[in-house]
Amino acid sequence: MSTRIALYPGSFDPVTFGHVDLIRRSLSVADQLVISILPNAAKEALLPLAERAALLRAVVASELTDLADRISIRTDADLAVRIAADAGATLIVRGLRAGSDFEAELRMAHANRLLAPGIETLFLMTAPEHASTSSRLVREIARYGGPLERLVPAAVVPVLSAAATAQARRST
């Protein structure tokens, strides 16, 4: 039997409990999950790629210990279908929070299908308790010193708080 590998690409700036939920659920349909941390040209990053990767590794170690041996983490700057092909993945996992996410994700899935017909996109609905959580919202709450414990894993809180405070100082 062959190993089914999935790719979960995203900016993970920062990783949230919604991401953790999707990682766990992705592994119910795939044997291995490659998480690709990517820059997003449309967004100004709060955390550098290397720091996001370190945080994601810490989160996998603390929140997903039972699945850690099935997860690999990498940083990339390429098309998701190329990264998937390089990793041997036949699935690209994407999370959907609302209908507005679906339109953008559907366009991306269609483009990916044109570029790499052998790679399928798997949409997973975000769990209801995470449906309103986005990395952008979390960064905004952190910028104003709001409570983060219900939005991001414990390993993320101090790093995110420090980065958001530093960014806020620079912009004032």
Steps between C-alpha positions, in 0.01 A plus 500: 500500500638844409532784744254785444680831547316833535637852486361773726638832370449831676661802655441387862566856622433394773386140538158490668283233659309496170820390324562236766149365447548479123837330540346234725202447270720488188672199645170314510511487118877501438780286636754783498455877506753746365440850633646766274543845652490759225540873468181677397562796271153636582572522873769666708647225716537549871735205554788395273467162326766335718321611817164375369663163426651483850163585656319243290754234603445594866123485454518158331719375787263632767152477344532214251744264670302194393532603133842668496672211321255543209565874457786680330544876486681701238525857376457569132453775245342325203168389356314259725472242220878502451554460873243218507670322209842540666361354823323212322160635609185420306273722715507868588305573818320832537280620784177689446350730763221665302350534155738784421793261551342254260503730198869583531595140581295364210682728255833383642394134482400542136835662418684222683299239309605659169864504608506153656197282414626212718485705821159537663391779734323388815286764673440456872246716677642672803359377828225737623704613800774625264281639222557867590870463577747620241869574528422863414252524789747335737777744398265792562403373846868446581587850380269649762604262777180299500468147635628236260473178699174387338627574147855367481696223672698592811835486319381774262374752758831652623660512156193654340452750780863615481495530120168688496621739771821567309309559178258737673793702640658526154178626344433776753 
